[in-house]
Structures are given as structure tokens and as C-alpha cells.
């Protein structure tokens, strides 16, 4: 189990988006639950540590072409990386030798151009 402390950056389960970015406010005495503050809403809630996912913030906006290079590889960070890449029209992302493709639902100029396919 990962140890958590006040100030740690985490993802918590969230109904609307699968996960929400949060930070740990405190850890209970038994060490099995934490109080977190969700960054988008300001909501404070108690969450079992087993439901948290570690989070790393990249201030430069760079995404990972391969999910295996993420600082914390878990379901929440993979979804966040895919979402960030999709927003930049980078619809292809590897996870080791597996290629993940997210449908852009639009034409992306140059995606299948002669230069790109050469």
C-alpha cells in the first residue's frame, strides 16, 4: 500500500468523470482513510486510501506518447494522459507494444498525409 500524507496529489473516484484531481488534507490515525479536497469543486470528502490514485502534475503541458513512461502508471493517469493527448489531436498513444487510438470524431489535417505516412 502507498503511504499518503498531507499535501500529496491524488485522483479520487468521481461520478461524472471517473476520477477527479484532489490533494490530501489529512490522514486518519489508523492510516486507512484520508480527507481530500477536490480541486475542481472544492468539495472535501473522506476517502479510503485504497481508492486513491497517485497523481503527478506536468506544468509544461507535455503528454506521454507511451503510457509506460508516466510517473505514476494507474488507471487515472492513463485516462488523464489519453484525454490530454486527444485534446491536442494526438489520438494515438502506446502502452508498451499496444497502440491505443481514441476516435477524434473529426478530420485531423495532416494525420494521414503523404509526409506522415512515408
mmCIF file with all atom_site columns, C-alpha atoms in Angstrom:
data_model
loop_
_atom_site.group_PDB
_atom_site.id
_atom_site.type_symbol
_atom_site.label_atom_id
_atom_site.label_alt_id
_atom_site.label_comp_id
_atom_site.label_asym_id
_atom_site.label_entity_id
_atom_site.label_seq_id
_atom_site.pdbx_PDB_ins_code
_atom_site.Cartn_x
_atom_site.Cartn_y
_atom_site.Cartn_z
_atom_site.occupancy
_atom_site.B_iso_or_equiv
_atom_site.pdbx_formal_charge
_atom_site.auth_seq_id
_atom_site.auth_comp_id
_atom_site.auth_asym_id
_atom_site.auth_atom_id
_atom_site.pdbx_PDB_model_num
ATOM 1   C CA . UNK A 1 1   ? 0.000   0.000  0.000   1.00 0.00 ? 1   UNK A CA 1
ATOM 2   C CA . UNK A 1 2   ? 1.217   3.512  -0.836  1.00 0.00 ? 2   UNK A CA 1
ATOM 3   C CA . UNK A 1 3   ? 1.739   5.850  2.109   1.00 0.00 ? 3   UNK A CA 1
ATOM 4   C CA . UNK A 1 4   ? -0.128  9.129  1.861   1.00 0.00 ? 4   UNK A CA 1
ATOM 5   C CA . UNK A 1 5   ? 0.487   12.411 3.631   1.00 0.00 ? 5   UNK A CA 1
ATOM 6   C CA . UNK A 1 6   ? -0.966  15.889 3.776   1.00 0.00 ? 6   UNK A CA 1
ATOM 7   C CA . UNK A 1 7   ? -0.374  17.770 0.542   1.00 0.00 ? 7   UNK A CA 1
ATOM 8   C CA . UNK A 1 8   ? 0.011   14.669 -1.654  1.00 0.00 ? 8   UNK A CA 1
ATOM 9   C CA . UNK A 1 9   ? -1.558  14.962 -5.096  1.00 0.00 ? 9   UNK A CA 1
ATOM 10  C CA . UNK A 1 10  ? -4.115  12.266 -5.849  1.00 0.00 ? 10  UNK A CA 1
ATOM 11  C CA . UNK A 1 11  ? -7.053  11.289 -8.021  1.00 0.00 ? 11  UNK A CA 1
ATOM 12  C CA . UNK A 1 12  ? -10.294 10.260 -6.305  1.00 0.00 ? 12  UNK A CA 1
ATOM 13  C CA . UNK A 1 13  ? -13.213 8.361  -7.852  1.00 0.00 ? 13  UNK A CA 1
ATOM 14  C CA . UNK A 1 14  ? -15.691 10.854 -9.268  1.00 0.00 ? 14  UNK A CA 1
ATOM 15  C CA . UNK A 1 15  ? -19.108 10.036 -10.773 1.00 0.00 ? 15  UNK A CA 1
ATOM 16  C CA . UNK A 1 16  ? -19.075 12.495 -13.688 1.00 0.00 ? 16  UNK A CA 1
ATOM 17  C CA . UNK A 1 17  ? -15.528 11.952 -14.952 1.00 0.00 ? 17  UNK A CA 1
ATOM 18  C CA . UNK A 1 18  ? -14.333 8.634  -13.457 1.00 0.00 ? 18  UNK A CA 1
ATOM 19  C CA . UNK A 1 19  ? -11.635 10.468 -11.459 1.00 0.00 ? 19  UNK A CA 1
ATOM 20  C CA . UNK A 1 20  ? -11.094 13.987 -10.128 1.00 0.00 ? 20  UNK A CA 1
ATOM 21  C CA . UNK A 1 21  ? -7.859  15.712 -9.169  1.00 0.00 ? 21  UNK A CA 1
ATOM 22  C CA . UNK A 1 22  ? -7.520  16.336 -5.448  1.00 0.00 ? 22  UNK A CA 1
ATOM 23  C CA . UNK A 1 23  ? -4.964  16.786 -2.723  1.00 0.00 ? 23  UNK A CA 1
ATOM 24  C CA . UNK A 1 24  ? -4.737  15.156 0.678   1.00 0.00 ? 24  UNK A CA 1
ATOM 25  C CA . UNK A 1 25  ? -5.649  17.351 3.637   1.00 0.00 ? 25  UNK A CA 1
ATOM 26  C CA . UNK A 1 26  ? -5.112  14.786 6.386   1.00 0.00 ? 26  UNK A CA 1
ATOM 27  C CA . UNK A 1 27  ? -4.700  11.072 7.080   1.00 0.00 ? 27  UNK A CA 1
ATOM 28  C CA . UNK A 1 28  ? -6.748  9.380  9.811   1.00 0.00 ? 28  UNK A CA 1
ATOM 29  C CA . UNK A 1 29  ? -4.966  7.805  12.771  1.00 0.00 ? 29  UNK A CA 1
ATOM 30  C CA . UNK A 1 30  ? -5.465  4.254  11.536  1.00 0.00 ? 30  UNK A CA 1
ATOM 31  C CA . UNK A 1 31  ? -3.905  5.245  8.198   1.00 0.00 ? 31  UNK A CA 1
ATOM 32  C CA . UNK A 1 32  ? -6.649  3.635  6.124   1.00 0.00 ? 32  UNK A CA 1
ATOM 33  C CA . UNK A 1 33  ? -8.542  6.771  5.028   1.00 0.00 ? 33  UNK A CA 1
ATOM 34  C CA . UNK A 1 34  ? -7.775  10.367 4.138   1.00 0.00 ? 34  UNK A CA 1
ATOM 35  C CA . UNK A 1 35  ? -9.597  13.640 3.883   1.00 0.00 ? 35  UNK A CA 1
ATOM 36  C CA . UNK A 1 36  ? -9.151  15.206 0.442   1.00 0.00 ? 36  UNK A CA 1
ATOM 37  C CA . UNK A 1 37  ? -10.119 18.429 -1.275  1.00 0.00 ? 37  UNK A CA 1
ATOM 38  C CA . UNK A 1 38  ? -11.294 18.074 -4.876  1.00 0.00 ? 38  UNK A CA 1
ATOM 39  C CA . UNK A 1 39  ? -9.650  20.763 -6.968  1.00 0.00 ? 39  UNK A CA 1
ATOM 40  C CA . UNK A 1 40  ? -12.465 21.465 -9.436  1.00 0.00 ? 40  UNK A CA 1
ATOM 41  C CA . UNK A 1 41  ? -15.288 21.794 -6.909  1.00 0.00 ? 41  UNK A CA 1
ATOM 42  C CA . UNK A 1 42  ? -13.596 22.481 -3.582  1.00 0.00 ? 42  UNK A CA 1
ATOM 43  C CA . UNK A 1 43  ? -15.526 19.562 -2.083  1.00 0.00 ? 43  UNK A CA 1
ATOM 44  C CA . UNK A 1 44  ? -13.923 17.972 0.977   1.00 0.00 ? 44  UNK A CA 1
ATOM 45  C CA . UNK A 1 45  ? -14.540 14.278 1.485   1.00 0.00 ? 45  UNK A CA 1
ATOM 46  C CA . UNK A 1 46  ? -13.239 11.266 3.376   1.00 0.00 ? 46  UNK A CA 1
ATOM 47  C CA . UNK A 1 47  ? -11.931 8.539  1.076   1.00 0.00 ? 47  UNK A CA 1
ATOM 48  C CA . UNK A 1 48  ? -10.412 5.114  1.802   1.00 0.00 ? 48  UNK A CA 1
ATOM 49  C CA . UNK A 1 49  ? -6.742  5.095  0.789   1.00 0.00 ? 49  UNK A CA 1
ATOM 50  C CA . UNK A 1 50  ? -7.385  2.014  -1.342  1.00 0.00 ? 50  UNK A CA 1
ATOM 51  C CA . UNK A 1 51  ? -9.494  4.158  -3.729  1.00 0.00 ? 51  UNK A CA 1
ATOM 52  C CA . UNK A 1 52  ? -6.851  6.858  -4.262  1.00 0.00 ? 52  UNK A CA 1
ATOM 53  C CA . UNK A 1 53  ? -4.516  7.032  -7.252  1.00 0.00 ? 53  UNK A CA 1
ATOM 54  C CA . UNK A 1 54  ? -1.246  8.932  -7.135  1.00 0.00 ? 54  UNK A CA 1
ATOM 55  C CA . UNK A 1 55  ? -1.023  11.989 -9.374  1.00 0.00 ? 55  UNK A CA 1
ATOM 56  C CA . UNK A 1 56  ? 1.821   13.967 -10.904 1.00 0.00 ? 56  UNK A CA 1
ATOM 57  C CA . UNK A 1 57  ? 1.325   17.424 -12.412 1.00 0.00 ? 57  UNK A CA 1
ATOM 58  C CA . UNK A 1 58  ? 3.258   18.498 -15.504 1.00 0.00 ? 58  UNK A CA 1
ATOM 59  C CA . UNK A 1 59  ? 3.292   22.269 -15.674 1.00 0.00 ? 59  UNK A CA 1
ATOM 60  C CA . UNK A 1 60  ? 4.690   22.282 -19.236 1.00 0.00 ? 60  UNK A CA 1
ATOM 61  C CA . UNK A 1 61  ? 1.651   20.617 -20.839 1.00 0.00 ? 61  UNK A CA 1
ATOM 62  C CA . UNK A 1 62  ? 3.719   17.796 -22.334 1.00 0.00 ? 62  UNK A CA 1
ATOM 63  C CA . UNK A 1 63  ? 1.985   14.434 -22.683 1.00 0.00 ? 63  UNK A CA 1
ATOM 64  C CA . UNK A 1 64  ? 3.480   10.937 -22.881 1.00 0.00 ? 64  UNK A CA 1
ATOM 65  C CA . UNK A 1 65  ? 3.484   9.123  -26.219 1.00 0.00 ? 65  UNK A CA 1
ATOM 66  C CA . UNK A 1 66  ? 3.835   5.882  -24.237 1.00 0.00 ? 66  UNK A CA 1
ATOM 67  C CA . UNK A 1 67  ? 1.838   5.384  -21.049 1.00 0.00 ? 67  UNK A CA 1
ATOM 68  C CA . UNK A 1 68  ? 4.640   3.274  -19.586 1.00 0.00 ? 68  UNK A CA 1
ATOM 69  C CA . UNK A 1 69  ? 6.685   6.481  -19.202 1.00 0.00 ? 69  UNK A CA 1
ATOM 70  C CA . UNK A 1 70  ? 4.140   8.066  -16.840 1.00 0.00 ? 70  UNK A CA 1
ATOM 71  C CA . UNK A 1 71  ? 5.493   8.867  -13.365 1.00 0.00 ? 71  UNK A CA 1
ATOM 72  C CA . UNK A 1 72  ? 2.548   7.056  -11.780 1.00 0.00 ? 72  UNK A CA 1
ATOM 73  C CA . UNK A 1 73  ? 1.046   4.398  -14.042 1.00 0.00 ? 73  UNK A CA 1
ATOM 74  C CA . UNK A 1 74  ? -2.518  3.755  -12.918 1.00 0.00 ? 74  UNK A CA 1
ATOM 75  C CA . UNK A 1 75  ? -5.967  3.904  -14.457 1.00 0.00 ? 75  UNK A CA 1
ATOM 76  C CA . UNK A 1 76  ? -6.493  7.566  -13.564 1.00 0.00 ? 76  UNK A CA 1
ATOM 77  C CA . UNK A 1 77  ? -3.191  8.825  -15.004 1.00 0.00 ? 77  UNK A CA 1
ATOM 78  C CA . UNK A 1 78  ? -3.641  6.765  -18.174 1.00 0.00 ? 78  UNK A CA 1
ATOM 79  C CA . UNK A 1 79  ? -7.103  8.290  -18.688 1.00 0.00 ? 79  UNK A CA 1
ATOM 80  C CA . UNK A 1 80  ? -5.736  11.781 -17.985 1.00 0.00 ? 80  UNK A CA 1
ATOM 81  C CA . UNK A 1 81  ? -2.898  11.264 -20.488 1.00 0.00 ? 81  UNK A CA 1
ATOM 82  C CA . UNK A 1 82  ? -5.291  9.978  -23.159 1.00 0.00 ? 82  UNK A CA 1
ATOM 83  C CA . UNK A 1 83  ? -7.653  12.902 -22.563 1.00 0.00 ? 83  UNK A CA 1
ATOM 84  C CA . UNK A 1 84  ? -4.810  15.450 -22.781 1.00 0.00 ? 84  UNK A CA 1
ATOM 85  C CA . UNK A 1 85  ? -3.449  13.885 -25.958 1.00 0.00 ? 85  UNK A CA 1
ATOM 86  C CA . UNK A 1 86  ? -6.938  13.752 -27.514 1.00 0.00 ? 86  UNK A CA 1
ATOM 87  C CA . UNK A 1 87  ? -7.384  17.476 -26.815 1.00 0.00 ? 87  UNK A CA 1
ATOM 88  C CA . UNK A 1 88  ? -4.173  18.105 -28.818 1.00 0.00 ? 88  UNK A CA 1
ATOM 89  C CA . UNK A 1 89  ? -5.343  15.836 -31.678 1.00 0.00 ? 89  UNK A CA 1
ATOM 90  C CA . UNK A 1 90  ? -2.691  13.253 -30.705 1.00 0.00 ? 90  UNK A CA 1
ATOM 91  C CA . UNK A 1 91  ? -5.101  10.342 -30.988 1.00 0.00 ? 91  UNK A CA 1
ATOM 92  C CA . UNK A 1 92  ? -2.531  7.519  -30.894 1.00 0.00 ? 92  UNK A CA 1
ATOM 93  C CA . UNK A 1 93  ? -0.825  6.513  -27.651 1.00 0.00 ? 93  UNK A CA 1
ATOM 94  C CA . UNK A 1 94  ? 1.219   3.421  -26.867 1.00 0.00 ? 94  UNK A CA 1
ATOM 95  C CA . UNK A 1 95  ? 1.195   1.339  -23.729 1.00 0.00 ? 95  UNK A CA 1
ATOM 96  C CA . UNK A 1 96  ? 4.349   -0.688 -24.346 1.00 0.00 ? 96  UNK A CA 1
ATOM 97  C CA . UNK A 1 97  ? 3.638   -2.513 -27.628 1.00 0.00 ? 97  UNK A CA 1
ATOM 98  C CA . UNK A 1 98  ? -0.131  -1.915 -27.534 1.00 0.00 ? 98  UNK A CA 1
ATOM 99  C CA . UNK A 1 99  ? -1.389  1.042  -29.582 1.00 0.00 ? 99  UNK A CA 1
ATOM 100 C CA . UNK A 1 100 ? -4.427  2.838  -28.172 1.00 0.00 ? 100 UNK A CA 1
ATOM 101 C CA . UNK A 1 101 ? -6.481  5.005  -30.547 1.00 0.00 ? 101 UNK A CA 1
ATOM 102 C CA . UNK A 1 102 ? -9.103  7.486  -29.390 1.00 0.00 ? 102 UNK A CA 1
ATOM 103 C CA . UNK A 1 103 ? -11.622 8.457  -32.058 1.00 0.00 ? 103 UNK A CA 1
ATOM 104 C CA . UNK A 1 104 ? -11.388 12.225 -32.656 1.00 0.00 ? 104 UNK A CA 1
ATOM 105 C CA . UNK A 1 105 ? -14.862 12.378 -34.288 1.00 0.00 ? 105 UNK A CA 1
ATOM 106 C CA . UNK A 1 106 ? -13.447 14.908 -36.757 1.00 0.00 ? 106 UNK A CA 1
ATOM 107 C CA . UNK A 1 107 ? -10.918 15.193 -39.561 1.00 0.00 ? 107 UNK A CA 1
ATOM 108 C CA . UNK A 1 108 ? -7.396  15.965 -38.390 1.00 0.00 ? 108 UNK A CA 1
ATOM 109 C CA . UNK A 1 109 ? -5.449  17.766 -41.133 1.00 0.00 ? 109 UNK A CA 1
ATOM 110 C CA . UNK A 1 110 ? -2.187  16.025 -41.998 1.00 0.00 ? 110 UNK A CA 1
ATOM 111 C CA . UNK A 1 111 ? -2.895  12.914 -39.936 1.00 0.00 ? 111 UNK A CA 1
ATOM 112 C CA . UNK A 1 112 ? -2.766  10.630 -42.964 1.00 0.00 ? 112 UNK A CA 1
ATOM 113 C CA . UNK A 1 113 ? -0.837  12.925 -45.331 1.00 0.00 ? 113 UNK A CA 1
ATOM 114 C CA . UNK A 1 114 ? 1.847   11.587 -47.666 1.00 0.00 ? 114 UNK A CA 1
ATOM 115 C CA . UNK A 1 115 ? 4.553   13.054 -45.398 1.00 0.00 ? 115 UNK A CA 1
ATOM 116 C CA . UNK A 1 116 ? 3.072   11.425 -42.305 1.00 0.00 ? 116 UNK A CA 1
ATOM 117 C CA . UNK A 1 117 ? 2.618   8.027  -43.974 1.00 0.00 ? 117 UNK A CA 1
ATOM 118 C CA . UNK A 1 118 ? 6.082   7.935  -45.601 1.00 0.00 ? 118 UNK A CA 1
#
